[in-house]
Coordinates of C-alpha atoms in Angstrom, one line a residue:
S1 CA 137.6 157.3 106.4
S2 CA 137.4 156.7 102.6
D3 CA 139.4 153.5 102.9
L4 CA 137.0 151.8 105.3
R5 CA 135.8 148.6 103.9
R6 CA 132.2 147.7 103.6
I7 CA 131.1 144.9 105.9
K8 CA 128.6 142.3 104.7
R9 CA 127.0 140.2 107.4
L10 CA 126.1 136.7 106.4
P11 CA 124.1 134.1 108.3
A12 CA 126.3 131.4 109.7
L13 CA 126.5 127.9 108.1
V14 CA 124.7 125.3 110.1
R15 CA 127.0 122.4 110.5
G16 CA 126.2 119.0 111.9
A17 CA 122.4 119.5 112.0
E18 CA 120.1 116.6 112.2
V19 CA 118.3 117.8 109.0
D20 CA 120.3 118.8 106.0
R21 CA 119.3 122.3 104.9
Y22 CA 121.7 122.6 102.0
W23 CA 120.9 121.4 98.5
P24 CA 122.6 122.2 95.2
T25 CA 120.9 123.9 92.2
A26 CA 121.2 122.4 88.8
D27 CA 123.8 125.0 87.8
G28 CA 126.0 124.2 90.8
R29 CA 125.1 126.8 93.4
L30 CA 124.5 125.9 97.0
V31 CA 121.1 126.9 98.5
E32 CA 120.1 126.9 102.1
Y33 CA 116.4 125.8 102.5
D34 CA 114.2 126.4 105.5
I35 CA 113.9 122.7 106.0
D36 CA 113.0 121.7 109.6
K37 CA 112.2 117.9 109.5
V38 CA 112.5 114.7 107.5
V39 CA 109.1 113.2 106.9
F40 CA 110.2 110.3 104.6
D41 CA 113.6 108.7 104.0
E42 CA 113.9 105.4 102.2
E43 CA 116.2 103.7 99.7
S44 CA 114.3 102.0 96.9
P45 CA 115.8 99.5 94.4
F46 CA 116.0 102.4 92.0
Q47 CA 116.9 105.6 94.0
D48 CA 117.3 107.4 97.3
I49 CA 114.0 109.0 98.2
K50 CA 113.6 111.8 100.7
I51 CA 110.6 114.0 101.5
L52 CA 111.6 117.0 103.7
H53 CA 109.4 119.7 105.2
S54 CA 110.0 123.3 104.4
N55 CA 108.1 126.1 106.0
Q56 CA 107.9 128.0 102.7
F57 CA 107.5 125.2 100.2
G58 CA 105.6 122.5 102.1
N59 CA 107.0 119.0 101.7
I60 CA 109.7 118.6 99.1
L61 CA 110.5 115.4 97.2
I62 CA 114.2 114.9 96.8
L63 CA 115.4 112.0 94.6
N64 CA 119.1 111.0 94.6
G65 CA 120.0 114.4 96.1
D66 CA 118.1 116.5 93.5
V67 CA 115.1 118.7 94.5
N68 CA 112.3 117.1 92.4
L69 CA 109.1 118.8 93.3
A70 CA 107.6 120.6 96.3
E71 CA 103.9 121.1 97.3
S72 CA 104.4 124.7 96.3
D73 CA 105.4 123.9 92.7
L74 CA 102.1 123.9 90.8
A75 CA 104.0 126.1 88.3
Y76 CA 106.1 123.1 87.3
T77 CA 103.1 120.8 86.8
Q78 CA 101.2 123.5 84.8
A79 CA 104.3 124.1 82.6
I80 CA 104.9 120.5 81.7
M81 CA 101.2 120.2 80.8
G82 CA 101.4 123.1 78.3
S83 CA 100.7 126.0 80.6
G84 CA 96.9 125.9 80.1
K85 CA 97.0 126.1 76.3
E86 CA 95.8 122.6 75.7
D87 CA 92.4 120.9 75.8
Y88 CA 92.7 117.6 77.5
S89 CA 88.9 116.9 77.4
G90 CA 88.2 113.5 75.9
K91 CA 91.9 112.9 75.1
E92 CA 94.3 110.0 75.5
V93 CA 97.3 110.9 77.7
L94 CA 100.5 109.1 78.5
I95 CA 102.6 110.2 81.5
L96 CA 106.2 108.8 81.8
G97 CA 107.3 109.0 85.4
G98 CA 105.4 111.5 87.5
G99 CA 105.4 109.3 90.6
D100 CA 104.6 112.4 92.8
G101 CA 101.1 112.3 91.2
G102 CA 101.0 116.1 90.5
I103 CA 100.5 115.8 86.7
L104 CA 98.0 113.0 87.0
C105 CA 96.0 114.9 89.6
E106 CA 95.8 118.1 87.5
I107 CA 94.9 116.2 84.2
V108 CA 92.2 114.1 85.8
K109 CA 90.4 117.4 86.7
L110 CA 90.3 118.2 82.9
K111 CA 88.0 115.3 81.9
P112 CA 90.4 113.3 79.7
K113 CA 89.2 110.0 78.1
M114 CA 92.1 108.1 79.7
V115 CA 95.4 108.8 81.3
T116 CA 98.0 106.1 81.6
M117 CA 100.9 106.9 84.0
V118 CA 103.9 104.6 84.0
E119 CA 106.1 105.0 87.1
I120 CA 108.8 102.5 87.9
D121 CA 109.1 103.1 91.6
Q122 CA 106.3 102.1 93.9
M123 CA 108.1 103.6 96.9
V124 CA 107.9 107.1 95.4
I125 CA 104.1 106.6 94.9
D126 CA 103.8 105.3 98.5
G127 CA 105.8 108.2 100.0
C128 CA 104.0 110.9 97.9
K129 CA 100.4 109.6 98.5
K130 CA 101.1 109.9 102.2
Y131 CA 103.2 113.1 102.4
M132 CA 102.6 115.1 99.2
R133 CA 98.8 115.2 99.2
K134 CA 98.7 118.9 98.4
T135 CA 100.3 117.8 95.1
C136 CA 98.6 114.5 94.3
G137 CA 95.3 114.8 96.1
D138 CA 93.8 111.3 96.2
V139 CA 94.7 110.0 92.8
L140 CA 97.5 107.7 94.1
D141 CA 95.3 106.1 96.6
N142 CA 94.2 103.6 93.9
L143 CA 96.2 102.6 90.8
K144 CA 93.0 102.8 88.7
G145 CA 90.2 105.4 88.5
D146 CA 87.4 106.2 86.2
C147 CA 89.7 107.9 83.6
Y148 CA 93.2 106.8 84.7
Q149 CA 95.5 103.9 85.4
V150 CA 98.9 103.8 87.0
L151 CA 101.3 101.1 85.8
V152 CA 104.2 100.4 88.2
E153 CA 106.6 99.4 85.4
D154 CA 109.7 100.4 83.5
C155 CA 108.3 102.7 80.8
I156 CA 110.7 101.5 78.0
P157 CA 109.1 98.0 77.6
V158 CA 105.6 99.7 77.9
L159 CA 106.5 102.2 75.1
K160 CA 107.8 99.4 72.9
R161 CA 104.7 97.4 73.5
Y162 CA 102.4 100.3 72.7
A163 CA 104.4 101.1 69.5
K164 CA 104.1 97.5 68.4
E165 CA 100.3 97.4 69.1
G166 CA 99.9 100.7 67.3
R167 CA 98.5 102.5 70.3
M168 CA 98.6 106.2 70.0
F169 CA 98.2 109.2 72.3
D170 CA 97.1 112.8 72.0
F171 CA 99.6 113.9 74.6
V172 CA 102.8 112.3 75.9
I173 CA 104.3 113.9 79.0
N174 CA 107.9 113.0 79.9
D175 CA 108.5 113.6 83.6
L176 CA 111.4 111.2 83.9
T177 CA 114.6 113.1 84.1
A178 CA 116.1 116.5 83.4
V179 CA 118.4 117.0 80.4
P180 CA 121.9 116.0 81.3
I181 CA 124.2 118.9 82.0
S182 CA 127.1 117.7 79.8
T183 CA 128.3 115.1 77.3
S184 CA 130.9 113.7 79.8
P185 CA 131.2 109.9 79.8
E186 CA 129.3 109.6 83.1
E187 CA 126.3 111.3 81.4
D188 CA 126.4 109.0 78.3
S189 CA 123.8 106.5 79.6
T190 CA 121.4 109.4 80.5
W191 CA 121.7 110.8 77.0
E192 CA 121.1 107.3 75.5
F193 CA 118.0 106.9 77.7
L194 CA 116.7 110.3 76.9
S195 CA 117.2 109.7 73.1
L196 CA 115.4 106.3 73.3
I197 CA 112.5 107.8 75.3
L198 CA 112.1 110.5 72.7
D199 CA 112.2 108.1 69.8
L200 CA 109.7 105.7 71.3
S201 CA 107.4 108.6 72.4
M202 CA 107.2 109.9 68.9
K203 CA 106.2 106.4 67.7
V204 CA 103.1 106.5 70.1
L205 CA 102.3 110.2 69.5
K206 CA 99.4 111.0 67.1
Q207 CA 100.4 113.0 64.1
D208 CA 98.6 116.1 65.6
G209 CA 99.7 115.3 69.2
K210 CA 102.0 117.1 71.6
Y211 CA 105.0 115.9 73.6
F212 CA 105.9 117.8 76.8
T213 CA 109.0 117.6 78.9
Q214 CA 111.2 119.5 81.2
G215 CA 114.6 120.7 79.9
N216 CA 116.9 122.0 82.7
C217 CA 117.9 125.2 84.4
A218 CA 117.8 128.2 82.2
N219 CA 121.5 128.9 83.0
L220 CA 122.6 125.6 81.4
T221 CA 122.4 126.9 77.9
E222 CA 124.9 124.3 76.5
A223 CA 122.9 121.4 77.9
L224 CA 119.7 122.8 76.4
T225 CA 121.4 123.3 73.0
L226 CA 122.5 119.7 73.1
Y227 CA 118.9 118.6 73.7
E228 CA 117.6 120.7 70.8
E229 CA 120.2 119.1 68.6
E230 CA 118.9 115.7 69.8
L231 CA 115.4 116.7 68.7
N232 CA 116.8 117.4 65.2
R233 CA 118.2 113.8 65.1
L234 CA 114.8 112.1 65.6
Y235 CA 113.6 109.6 63.0
C236 CA 110.8 112.0 62.0
P237 CA 111.1 115.8 61.7
V238 CA 109.7 117.8 64.6
D239 CA 109.2 121.4 65.7
F240 CA 109.4 122.7 69.2
T241 CA 108.8 125.7 71.4
K242 CA 110.3 126.3 74.9
E243 CA 109.1 128.2 77.9
T244 CA 111.0 129.4 81.0
V245 CA 109.2 129.2 84.3
C246 CA 110.1 130.1 87.9
V247 CA 109.6 126.9 89.9
P248 CA 109.4 128.1 93.6
S249 CA 111.4 125.3 95.4
Y250 CA 114.1 125.1 92.7
M251 CA 115.1 128.8 93.3
E252 CA 116.1 129.0 89.7
L253 CA 114.4 129.4 86.3
W254 CA 113.5 126.1 84.5
V255 CA 113.0 125.5 80.8
F256 CA 110.1 123.3 79.5
Y257 CA 109.7 122.0 75.9
T258 CA 106.7 121.4 73.7
V259 CA 107.5 119.1 70.7
W260 CA 105.3 118.1 67.8
K261 CA 105.7 116.2 64.5
K262 CA 106.0 118.2 61.3
Q263 CA 105.2 115.2 59.1
C264 CA 106.2 111.6 59.5
D265 CA 106.0 108.8 57.1
S266 CA 104.7 105.6 58.7

């Protein structure tokens, strides 16, 4: 009969499972992952840290309930390094955050002069060096290597110190936090933090250097516009490009920014 309704069969929600399979996307959709076990679950002084195993994505780092990075997500790491367009050979690089070790691992392969990574949370490093080795390799086993050092510190005093000392970098990679999704009062502190990091990063970036960072989900156009307005308010004029990349474990498109100085009076 023509009035028969179409039937759509959906998998049942799994309630009360030992392992939580449901995690939200940045734009507020609920995604069910093929997670089958918890491999790391700790509360540090800074955040809630989980590493969960997925059959598709390998181990997934989840910080404060947000999917951060999975072992499948080399696309994220490559995008926040400039998608293969940059020459890191002999260069000075500063990584802000990046406690999973993915960026550090990939840059070290490219023969830089020195990479300094500043990560506040030792517990993230400890969890990832044990359970995210497909991402970090062996770079987190020691906090110093031939061409890198890891400082377990708050990056803001470090940036202020470097700016005061006149230390400059060819590349600054900000892997700290995504762009806030709104200007609501509860997001104010994140915007202030993001603005301070941007300002300090420009002060330690060489005139011909590049600054790389993640934005947010491609659907969050308002948040991305707010960030671009923030770039226009920096103490020195900058240009930027953006790239949209599919990060496997995010199950959504993600926007990355490359920022550089136009000209800046010292």
